[in-house]
mmCIF file of C-alpha atoms in Angstrom:
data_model
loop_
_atom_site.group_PDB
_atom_site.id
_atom_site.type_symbol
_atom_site.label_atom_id
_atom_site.label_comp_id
_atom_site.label_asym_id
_atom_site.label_seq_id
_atom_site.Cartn_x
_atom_site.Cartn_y
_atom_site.Cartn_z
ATOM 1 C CA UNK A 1 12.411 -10.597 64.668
ATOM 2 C CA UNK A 2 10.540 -8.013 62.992
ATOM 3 C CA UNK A 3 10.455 -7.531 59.259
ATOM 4 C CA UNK A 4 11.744 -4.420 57.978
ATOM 5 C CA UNK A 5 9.236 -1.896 56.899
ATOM 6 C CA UNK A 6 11.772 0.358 54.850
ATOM 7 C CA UNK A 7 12.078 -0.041 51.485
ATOM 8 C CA UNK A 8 14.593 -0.315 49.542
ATOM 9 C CA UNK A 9 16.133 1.573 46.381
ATOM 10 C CA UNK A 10 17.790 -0.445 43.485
ATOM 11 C CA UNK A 11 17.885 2.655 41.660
ATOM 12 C CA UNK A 12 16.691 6.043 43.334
ATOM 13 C CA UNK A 13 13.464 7.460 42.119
ATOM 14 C CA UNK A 14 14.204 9.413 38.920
ATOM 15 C CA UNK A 15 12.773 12.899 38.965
ATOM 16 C CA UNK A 16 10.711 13.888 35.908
ATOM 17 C CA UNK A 17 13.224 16.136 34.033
ATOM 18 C CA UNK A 18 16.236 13.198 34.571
ATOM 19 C CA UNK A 19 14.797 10.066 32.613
ATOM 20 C CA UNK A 20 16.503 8.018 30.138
ATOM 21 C CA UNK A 21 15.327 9.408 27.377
ATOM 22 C CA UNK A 22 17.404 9.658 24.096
ATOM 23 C CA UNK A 23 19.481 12.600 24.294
ATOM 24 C CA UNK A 24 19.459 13.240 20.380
ATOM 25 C CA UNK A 25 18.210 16.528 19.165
ATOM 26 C CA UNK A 26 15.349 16.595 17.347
ATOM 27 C CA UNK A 27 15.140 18.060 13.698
ATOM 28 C CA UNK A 28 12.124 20.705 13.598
ATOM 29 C CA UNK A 29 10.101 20.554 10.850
ATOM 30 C CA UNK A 30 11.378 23.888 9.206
ATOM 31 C CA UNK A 31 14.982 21.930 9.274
ATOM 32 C CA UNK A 32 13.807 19.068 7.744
ATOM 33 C CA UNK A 33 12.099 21.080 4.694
ATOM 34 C CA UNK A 34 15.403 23.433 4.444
ATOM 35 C CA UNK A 35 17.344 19.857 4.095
ATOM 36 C CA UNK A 36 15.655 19.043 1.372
ATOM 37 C CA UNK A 37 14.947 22.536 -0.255
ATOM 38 C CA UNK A 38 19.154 22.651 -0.366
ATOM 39 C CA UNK A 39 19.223 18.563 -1.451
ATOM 40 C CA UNK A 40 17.219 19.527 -4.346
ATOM 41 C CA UNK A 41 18.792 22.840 -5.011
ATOM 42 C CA UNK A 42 21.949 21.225 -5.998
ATOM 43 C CA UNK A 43 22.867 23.339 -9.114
ATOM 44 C CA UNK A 44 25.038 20.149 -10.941
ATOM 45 C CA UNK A 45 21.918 17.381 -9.387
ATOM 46 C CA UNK A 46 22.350 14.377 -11.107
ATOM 47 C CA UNK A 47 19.804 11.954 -12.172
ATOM 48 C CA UNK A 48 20.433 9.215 -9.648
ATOM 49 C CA UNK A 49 20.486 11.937 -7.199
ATOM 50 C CA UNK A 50 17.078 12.848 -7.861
ATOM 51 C CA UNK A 51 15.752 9.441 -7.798
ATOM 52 C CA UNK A 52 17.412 8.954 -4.676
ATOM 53 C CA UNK A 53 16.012 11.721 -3.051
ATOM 54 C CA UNK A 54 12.471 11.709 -4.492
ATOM 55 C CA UNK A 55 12.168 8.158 -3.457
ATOM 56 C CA UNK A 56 13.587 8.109 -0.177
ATOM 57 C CA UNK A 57 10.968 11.613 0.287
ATOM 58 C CA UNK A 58 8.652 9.303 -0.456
ATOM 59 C CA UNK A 59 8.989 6.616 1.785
ATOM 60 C CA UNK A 60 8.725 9.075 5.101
ATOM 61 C CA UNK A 61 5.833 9.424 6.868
ATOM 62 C CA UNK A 62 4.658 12.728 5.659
ATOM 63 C CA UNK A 63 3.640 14.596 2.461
ATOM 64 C CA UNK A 64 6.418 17.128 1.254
ATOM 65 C CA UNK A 65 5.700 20.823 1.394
ATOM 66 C CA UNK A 66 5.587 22.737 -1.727
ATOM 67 C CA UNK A 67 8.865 24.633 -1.588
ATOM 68 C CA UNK A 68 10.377 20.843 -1.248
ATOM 69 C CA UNK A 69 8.496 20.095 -4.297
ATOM 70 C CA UNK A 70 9.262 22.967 -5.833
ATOM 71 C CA UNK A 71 12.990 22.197 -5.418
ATOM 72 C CA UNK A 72 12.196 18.358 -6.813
ATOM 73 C CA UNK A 73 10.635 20.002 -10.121
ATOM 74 C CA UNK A 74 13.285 22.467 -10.590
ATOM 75 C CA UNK A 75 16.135 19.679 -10.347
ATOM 76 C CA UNK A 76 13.674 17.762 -12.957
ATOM 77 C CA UNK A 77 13.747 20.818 -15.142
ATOM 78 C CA UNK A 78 18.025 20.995 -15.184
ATOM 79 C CA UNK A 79 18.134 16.940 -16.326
ATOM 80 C CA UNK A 80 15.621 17.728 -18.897
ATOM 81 C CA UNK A 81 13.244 15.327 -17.341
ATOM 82 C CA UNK A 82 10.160 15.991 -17.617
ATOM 83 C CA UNK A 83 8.208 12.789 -17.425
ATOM 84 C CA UNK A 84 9.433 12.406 -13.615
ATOM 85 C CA UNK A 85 8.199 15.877 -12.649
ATOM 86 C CA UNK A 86 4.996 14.339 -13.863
ATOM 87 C CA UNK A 87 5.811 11.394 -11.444
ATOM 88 C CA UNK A 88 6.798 12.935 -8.984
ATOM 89 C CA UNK A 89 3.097 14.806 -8.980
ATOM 90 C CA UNK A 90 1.405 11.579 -9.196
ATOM 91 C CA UNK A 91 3.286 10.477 -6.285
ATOM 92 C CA UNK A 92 2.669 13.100 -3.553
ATOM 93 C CA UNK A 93 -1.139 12.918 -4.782
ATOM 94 C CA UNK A 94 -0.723 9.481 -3.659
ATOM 95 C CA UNK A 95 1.104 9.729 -0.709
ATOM 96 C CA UNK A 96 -1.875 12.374 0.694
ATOM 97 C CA UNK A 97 -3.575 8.763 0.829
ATOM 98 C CA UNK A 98 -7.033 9.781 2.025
ATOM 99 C CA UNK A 99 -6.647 13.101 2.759
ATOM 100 C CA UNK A 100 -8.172 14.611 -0.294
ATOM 101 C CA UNK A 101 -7.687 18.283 0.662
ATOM 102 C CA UNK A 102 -3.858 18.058 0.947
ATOM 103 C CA UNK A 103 -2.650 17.159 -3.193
ATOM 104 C CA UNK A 104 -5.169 20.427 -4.300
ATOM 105 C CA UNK A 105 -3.740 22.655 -2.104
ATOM 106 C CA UNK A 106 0.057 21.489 -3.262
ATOM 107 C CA UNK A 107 -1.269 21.862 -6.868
ATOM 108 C CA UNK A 108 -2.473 25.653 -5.833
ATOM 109 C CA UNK A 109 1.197 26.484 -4.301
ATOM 110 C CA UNK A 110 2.656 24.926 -6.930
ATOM 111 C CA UNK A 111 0.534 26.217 -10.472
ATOM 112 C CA UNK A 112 3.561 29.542 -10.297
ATOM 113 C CA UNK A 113 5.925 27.072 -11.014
ATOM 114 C CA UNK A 114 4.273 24.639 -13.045
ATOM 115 C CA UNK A 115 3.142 27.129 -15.291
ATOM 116 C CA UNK A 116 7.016 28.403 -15.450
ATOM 117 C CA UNK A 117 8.228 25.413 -16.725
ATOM 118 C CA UNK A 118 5.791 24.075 -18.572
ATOM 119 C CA UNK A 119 4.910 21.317 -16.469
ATOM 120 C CA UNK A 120 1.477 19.730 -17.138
ATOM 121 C CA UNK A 121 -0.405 17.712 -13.864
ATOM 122 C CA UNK A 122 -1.776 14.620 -14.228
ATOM 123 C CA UNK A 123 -5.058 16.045 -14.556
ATOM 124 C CA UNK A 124 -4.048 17.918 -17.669
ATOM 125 C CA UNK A 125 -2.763 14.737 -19.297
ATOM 126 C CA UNK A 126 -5.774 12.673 -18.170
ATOM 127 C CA UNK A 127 -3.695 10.117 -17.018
ATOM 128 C CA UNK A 128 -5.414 10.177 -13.383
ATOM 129 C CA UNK A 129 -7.618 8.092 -15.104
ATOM 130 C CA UNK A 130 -8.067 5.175 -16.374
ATOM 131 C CA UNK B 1 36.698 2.198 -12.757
ATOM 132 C CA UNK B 2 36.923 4.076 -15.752
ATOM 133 C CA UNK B 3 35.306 1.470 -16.640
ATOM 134 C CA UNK B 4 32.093 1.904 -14.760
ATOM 135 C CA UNK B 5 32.508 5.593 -15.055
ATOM 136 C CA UNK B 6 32.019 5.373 -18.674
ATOM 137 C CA UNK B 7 28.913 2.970 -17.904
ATOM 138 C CA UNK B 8 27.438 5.436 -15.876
ATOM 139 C CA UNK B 9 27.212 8.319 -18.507
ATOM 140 C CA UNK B 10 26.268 5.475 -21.080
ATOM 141 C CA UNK B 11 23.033 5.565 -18.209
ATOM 142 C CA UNK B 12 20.882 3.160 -19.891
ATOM 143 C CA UNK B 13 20.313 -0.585 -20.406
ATOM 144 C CA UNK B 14 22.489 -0.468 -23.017
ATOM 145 C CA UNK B 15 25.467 -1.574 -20.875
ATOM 146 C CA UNK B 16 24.064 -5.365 -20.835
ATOM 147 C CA UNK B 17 26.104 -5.735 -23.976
ATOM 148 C CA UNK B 18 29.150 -4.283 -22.250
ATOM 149 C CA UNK B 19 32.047 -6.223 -20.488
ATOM 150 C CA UNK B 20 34.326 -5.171 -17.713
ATOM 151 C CA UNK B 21 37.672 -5.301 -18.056
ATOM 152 C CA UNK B 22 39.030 -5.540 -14.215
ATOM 153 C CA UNK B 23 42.575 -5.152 -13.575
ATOM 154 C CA UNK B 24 43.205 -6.593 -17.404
ATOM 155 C CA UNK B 25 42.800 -10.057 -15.503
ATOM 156 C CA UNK B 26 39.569 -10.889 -17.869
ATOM 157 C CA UNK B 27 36.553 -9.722 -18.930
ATOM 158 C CA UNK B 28 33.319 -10.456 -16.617
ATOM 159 C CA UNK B 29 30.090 -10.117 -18.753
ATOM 160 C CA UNK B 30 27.457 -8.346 -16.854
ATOM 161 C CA UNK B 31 24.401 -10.393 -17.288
ATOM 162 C CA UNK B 32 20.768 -9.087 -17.331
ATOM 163 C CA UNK B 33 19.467 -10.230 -14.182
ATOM 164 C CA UNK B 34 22.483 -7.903 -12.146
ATOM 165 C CA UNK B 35 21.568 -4.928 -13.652
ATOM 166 C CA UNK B 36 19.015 -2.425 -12.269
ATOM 167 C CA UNK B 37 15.077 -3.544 -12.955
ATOM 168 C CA UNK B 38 12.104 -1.296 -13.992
ATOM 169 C CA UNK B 39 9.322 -1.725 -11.776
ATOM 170 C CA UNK B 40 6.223 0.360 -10.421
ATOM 171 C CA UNK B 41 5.979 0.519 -7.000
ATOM 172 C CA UNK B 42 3.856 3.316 -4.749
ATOM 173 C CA UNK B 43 6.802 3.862 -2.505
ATOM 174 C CA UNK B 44 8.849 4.244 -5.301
ATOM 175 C CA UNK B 45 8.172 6.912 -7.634
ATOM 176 C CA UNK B 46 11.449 6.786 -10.078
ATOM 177 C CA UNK B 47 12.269 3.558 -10.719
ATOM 178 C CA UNK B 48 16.303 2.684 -11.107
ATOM 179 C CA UNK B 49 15.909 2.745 -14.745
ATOM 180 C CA UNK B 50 13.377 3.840 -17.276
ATOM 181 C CA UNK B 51 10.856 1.873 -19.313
ATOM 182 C CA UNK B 52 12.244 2.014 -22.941
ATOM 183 C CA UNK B 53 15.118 1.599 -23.634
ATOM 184 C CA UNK B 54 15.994 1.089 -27.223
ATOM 185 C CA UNK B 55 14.380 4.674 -28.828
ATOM 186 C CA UNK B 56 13.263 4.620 -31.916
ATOM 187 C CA UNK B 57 14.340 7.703 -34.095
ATOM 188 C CA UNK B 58 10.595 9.464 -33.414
ATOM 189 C CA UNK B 59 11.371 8.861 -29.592
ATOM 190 C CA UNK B 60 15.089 10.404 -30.009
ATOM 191 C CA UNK B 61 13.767 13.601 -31.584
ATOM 192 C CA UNK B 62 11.069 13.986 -28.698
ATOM 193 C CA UNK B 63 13.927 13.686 -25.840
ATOM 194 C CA UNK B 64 16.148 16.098 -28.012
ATOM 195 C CA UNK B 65 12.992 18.774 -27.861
ATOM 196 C CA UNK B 66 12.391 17.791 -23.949
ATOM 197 C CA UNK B 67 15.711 19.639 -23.423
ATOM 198 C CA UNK B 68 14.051 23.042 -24.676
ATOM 199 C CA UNK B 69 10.987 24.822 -22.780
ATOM 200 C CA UNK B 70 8.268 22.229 -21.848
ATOM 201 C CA UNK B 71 5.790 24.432 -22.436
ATOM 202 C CA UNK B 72 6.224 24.425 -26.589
ATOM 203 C CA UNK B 73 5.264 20.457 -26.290
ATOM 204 C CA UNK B 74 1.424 19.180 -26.766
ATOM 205 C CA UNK B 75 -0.156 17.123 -24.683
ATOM 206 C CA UNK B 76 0.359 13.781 -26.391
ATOM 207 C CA UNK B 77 4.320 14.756 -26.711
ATOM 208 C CA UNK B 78 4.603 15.207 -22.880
ATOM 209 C CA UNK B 79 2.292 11.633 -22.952
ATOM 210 C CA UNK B 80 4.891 10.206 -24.808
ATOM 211 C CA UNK B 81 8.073 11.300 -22.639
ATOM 212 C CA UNK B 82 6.169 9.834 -19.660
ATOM 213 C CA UNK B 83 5.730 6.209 -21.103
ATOM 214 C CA UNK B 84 9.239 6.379 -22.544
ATOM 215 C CA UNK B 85 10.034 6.896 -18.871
ATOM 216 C CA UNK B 86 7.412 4.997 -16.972
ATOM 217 C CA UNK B 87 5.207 1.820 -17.819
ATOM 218 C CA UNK B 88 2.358 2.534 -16.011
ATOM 219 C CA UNK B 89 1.245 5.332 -13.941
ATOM 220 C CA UNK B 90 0.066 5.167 -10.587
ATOM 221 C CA UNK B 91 -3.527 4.980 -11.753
ATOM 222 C CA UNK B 92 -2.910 2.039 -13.520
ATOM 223 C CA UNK B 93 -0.844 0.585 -11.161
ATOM 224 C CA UNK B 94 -3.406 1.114 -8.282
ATOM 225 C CA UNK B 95 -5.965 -0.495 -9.868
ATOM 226 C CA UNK B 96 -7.528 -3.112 -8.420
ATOM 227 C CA UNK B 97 -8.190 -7.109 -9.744
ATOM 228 C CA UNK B 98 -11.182 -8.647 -10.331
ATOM 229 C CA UNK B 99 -10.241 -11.440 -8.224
ATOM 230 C CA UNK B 100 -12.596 -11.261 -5.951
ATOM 231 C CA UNK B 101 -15.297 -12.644 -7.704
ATOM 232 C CA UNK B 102 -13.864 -15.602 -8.472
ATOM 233 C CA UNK B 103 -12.569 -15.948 -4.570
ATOM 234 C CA UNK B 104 -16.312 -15.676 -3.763
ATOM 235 C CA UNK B 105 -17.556 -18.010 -6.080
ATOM 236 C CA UNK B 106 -15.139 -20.341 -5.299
ATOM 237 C CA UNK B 107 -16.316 -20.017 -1.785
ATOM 238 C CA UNK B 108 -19.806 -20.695 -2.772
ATOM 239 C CA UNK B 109 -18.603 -23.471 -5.195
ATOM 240 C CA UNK B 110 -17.103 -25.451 -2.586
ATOM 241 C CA UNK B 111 -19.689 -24.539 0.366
ATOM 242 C CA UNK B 112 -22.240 -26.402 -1.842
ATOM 243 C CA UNK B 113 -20.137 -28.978 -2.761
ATOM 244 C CA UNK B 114 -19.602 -29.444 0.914
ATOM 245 C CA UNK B 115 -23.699 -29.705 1.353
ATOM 246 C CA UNK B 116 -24.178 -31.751 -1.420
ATOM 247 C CA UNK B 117 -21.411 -34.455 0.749
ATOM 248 C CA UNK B 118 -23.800 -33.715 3.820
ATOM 249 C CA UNK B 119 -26.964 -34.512 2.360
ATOM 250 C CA UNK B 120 -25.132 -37.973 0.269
ATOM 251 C CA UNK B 121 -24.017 -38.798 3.899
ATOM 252 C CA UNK B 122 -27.101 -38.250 5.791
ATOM 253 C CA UNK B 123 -29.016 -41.182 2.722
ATOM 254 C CA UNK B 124 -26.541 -43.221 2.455
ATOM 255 C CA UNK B 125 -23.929 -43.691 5.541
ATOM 256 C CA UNK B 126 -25.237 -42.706 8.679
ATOM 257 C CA UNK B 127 -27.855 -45.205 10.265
ATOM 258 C CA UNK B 128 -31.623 -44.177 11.400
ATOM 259 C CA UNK B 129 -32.088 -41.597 15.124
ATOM 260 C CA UNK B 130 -32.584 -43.349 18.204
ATOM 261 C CA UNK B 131 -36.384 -43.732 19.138
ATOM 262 C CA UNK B 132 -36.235 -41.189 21.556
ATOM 263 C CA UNK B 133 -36.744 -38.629 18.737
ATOM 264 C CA UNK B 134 -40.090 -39.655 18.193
ATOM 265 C CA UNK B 135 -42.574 -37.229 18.415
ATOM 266 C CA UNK B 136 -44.854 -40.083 20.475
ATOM 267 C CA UNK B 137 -41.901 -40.192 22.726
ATOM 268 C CA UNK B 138 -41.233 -36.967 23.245
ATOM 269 C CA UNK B 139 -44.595 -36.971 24.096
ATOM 270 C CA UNK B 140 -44.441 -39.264 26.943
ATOM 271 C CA UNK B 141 -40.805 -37.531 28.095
ATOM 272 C CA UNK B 142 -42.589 -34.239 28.365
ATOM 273 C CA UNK B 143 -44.917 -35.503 30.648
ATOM 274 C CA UNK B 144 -42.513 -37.318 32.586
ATOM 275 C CA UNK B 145 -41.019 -34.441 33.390
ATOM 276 C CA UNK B 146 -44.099 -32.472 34.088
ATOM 277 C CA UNK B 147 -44.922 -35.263 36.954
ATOM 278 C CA UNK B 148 -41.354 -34.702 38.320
ATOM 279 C CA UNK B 149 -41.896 -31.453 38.737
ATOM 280 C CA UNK B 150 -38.811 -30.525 36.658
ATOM 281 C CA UNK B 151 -37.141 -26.910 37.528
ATOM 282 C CA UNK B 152 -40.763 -25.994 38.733
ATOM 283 C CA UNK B 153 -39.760 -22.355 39.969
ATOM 284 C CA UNK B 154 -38.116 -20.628 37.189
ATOM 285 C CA UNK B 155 -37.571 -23.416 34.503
ATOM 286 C CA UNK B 156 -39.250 -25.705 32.284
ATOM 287 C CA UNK B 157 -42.631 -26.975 35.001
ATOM 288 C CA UNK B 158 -42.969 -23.429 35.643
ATOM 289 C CA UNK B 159 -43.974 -22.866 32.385
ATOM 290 C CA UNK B 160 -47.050 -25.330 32.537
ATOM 291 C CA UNK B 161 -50.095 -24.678 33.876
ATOM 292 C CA UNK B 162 -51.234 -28.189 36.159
ATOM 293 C CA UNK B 163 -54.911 -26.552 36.539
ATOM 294 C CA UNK B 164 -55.742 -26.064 32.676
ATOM 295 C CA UNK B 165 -53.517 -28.467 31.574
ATOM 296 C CA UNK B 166 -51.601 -26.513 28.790
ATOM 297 C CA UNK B 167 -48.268 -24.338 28.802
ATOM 298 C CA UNK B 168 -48.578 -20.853 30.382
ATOM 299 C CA UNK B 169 -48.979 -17.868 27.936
#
């Protein structure tokens, strides 16, 4: 009685471009930002809206480009509101975490449009500080 | 819910005084602790509702200008609408305790008062060594194990010299 050398296949071997992989499409980055560009663009924006969006934004894993931004202080700008443009500043400075080179460079993208509106950064205000 | 579309373009805290008629059944009183909180959190930027909300006349006049160009207010005006909105800002919030000093001294604190229970212990509870810490002993046990030769290739006689009589150097 010999023991049989073949063996055997619960499941055939999968070739590389056939595994079980989710079959979701991902969003590319420039989709993602163009989502959010439009969210923000949303002529009649209310103020819950905003919120909503700025702190959902917020709790991703990434700091928002400037032309999301942009967007965000734009909406803040239609509901009259400045003090969370302000916020919303603070926030992506604080988001960059330790990456100090990321909140100047939003600042330098964004100085067009904060000097458009009449937004004043942190900085300005000294409230960076304590 | 005409009812709670009225409350929402009331917007602020001011509805905690309001009552709800539903379905002309009765009226439920909303009380404080349902409603939307202020807080200031990292991960959340805008909080549900804003700091103040009872404005005094000084604060009305500042959100009436806020609806014009941003750029005709001063500094300490654009201050203002930010603490009307927010209580702290993230500088404040992120700052850190002092509370590590007193966790360390603490530490320290009870460290000693853990060696000041060692040293009342060693006086007063626990009885004298055995005799075989004696340094005459010890003595004696060292050379007992000399003349047995202990571990005499690598160990402990190996490290005695038998001709001069002393340890190796």
């Amino acid at each position: 009685m010999q023991a049989s050398t073949e063996t055997v296949f619960l499941y055939p071997p999968t070739p590389l471009s056939a595994r079980c992989y989710s079959h979701a499409k991902v969003e590319t980055d420039e989709e993602f930002d163009a989502r959010w560009v439009t969210y923000f663009s949303k002529p009649d924006i209310d103020a819950w809206e905003l919120k909503k969006g700025m702190n959902t934004l917020i709790g991703y894993d990434l700091v928002p480009e400037p032309k999301i931004l942009d967007s965000a202080l734009r909406a803040c700008r239609r509901l009259n509101d400045l003090a969370s443009a302000i916020r919303i500043l603070e926030a992506v400075k604080d988001k960059s975490g330790p990456h100090k080179d990321i909140y100047p460079y939003l600042i330098q993208e964004l100085q067009p449009t904060l000097t458009e509106l009449g937004i004043s950064t942190p900085e300005d205000l000294g409230m960076d500080i304590l | 819910m005409l009812a709670t579309r009225a409350i929402s373009l009331v917007g602020k805290r001011a509805i905690s005084t309001s009552i709800c008629v539903r379905g002309g059944h009765g009226v439920a009183k909303v009380d404080d602790y349902a409603l939307p909180a202020y807080f200031d959190r990292r991960e959340n930027p805008l909080p549900d509702v804003q700091f103040v909300t009872e404005l005094s006349a000084e604060q009305k006049s500042l959100k009436e200008k806020e609806k014009g160009s941003w750029a005709t207010l001063s500094n300490e005006e654009k201050i203002a609408l930010y603490r009307i909105s927010f209580k702290q800002s993230f500088a404040e919030m992120n700052e850190g305790t002092k509370e590590w000093k007193s966790v360390i001294a603490g530490m320290f604190f009870f460290i000693g008062m853990t060696g000041l229970v060692v040293l009342w212990q060693r006086k007063f509870v626990y009885g004298p060594v055995p005799p075989t810490f004696e340094s005459e002993w010890k003595e004696k046990e060292v050379q007992r194990m000399l003349d047995m030769r202990i571990n005499p290739v690598e160990g402990f006689s190996a490290k005695w010299d038998y001709e001069n009589k002393e340890w190796k150097k």
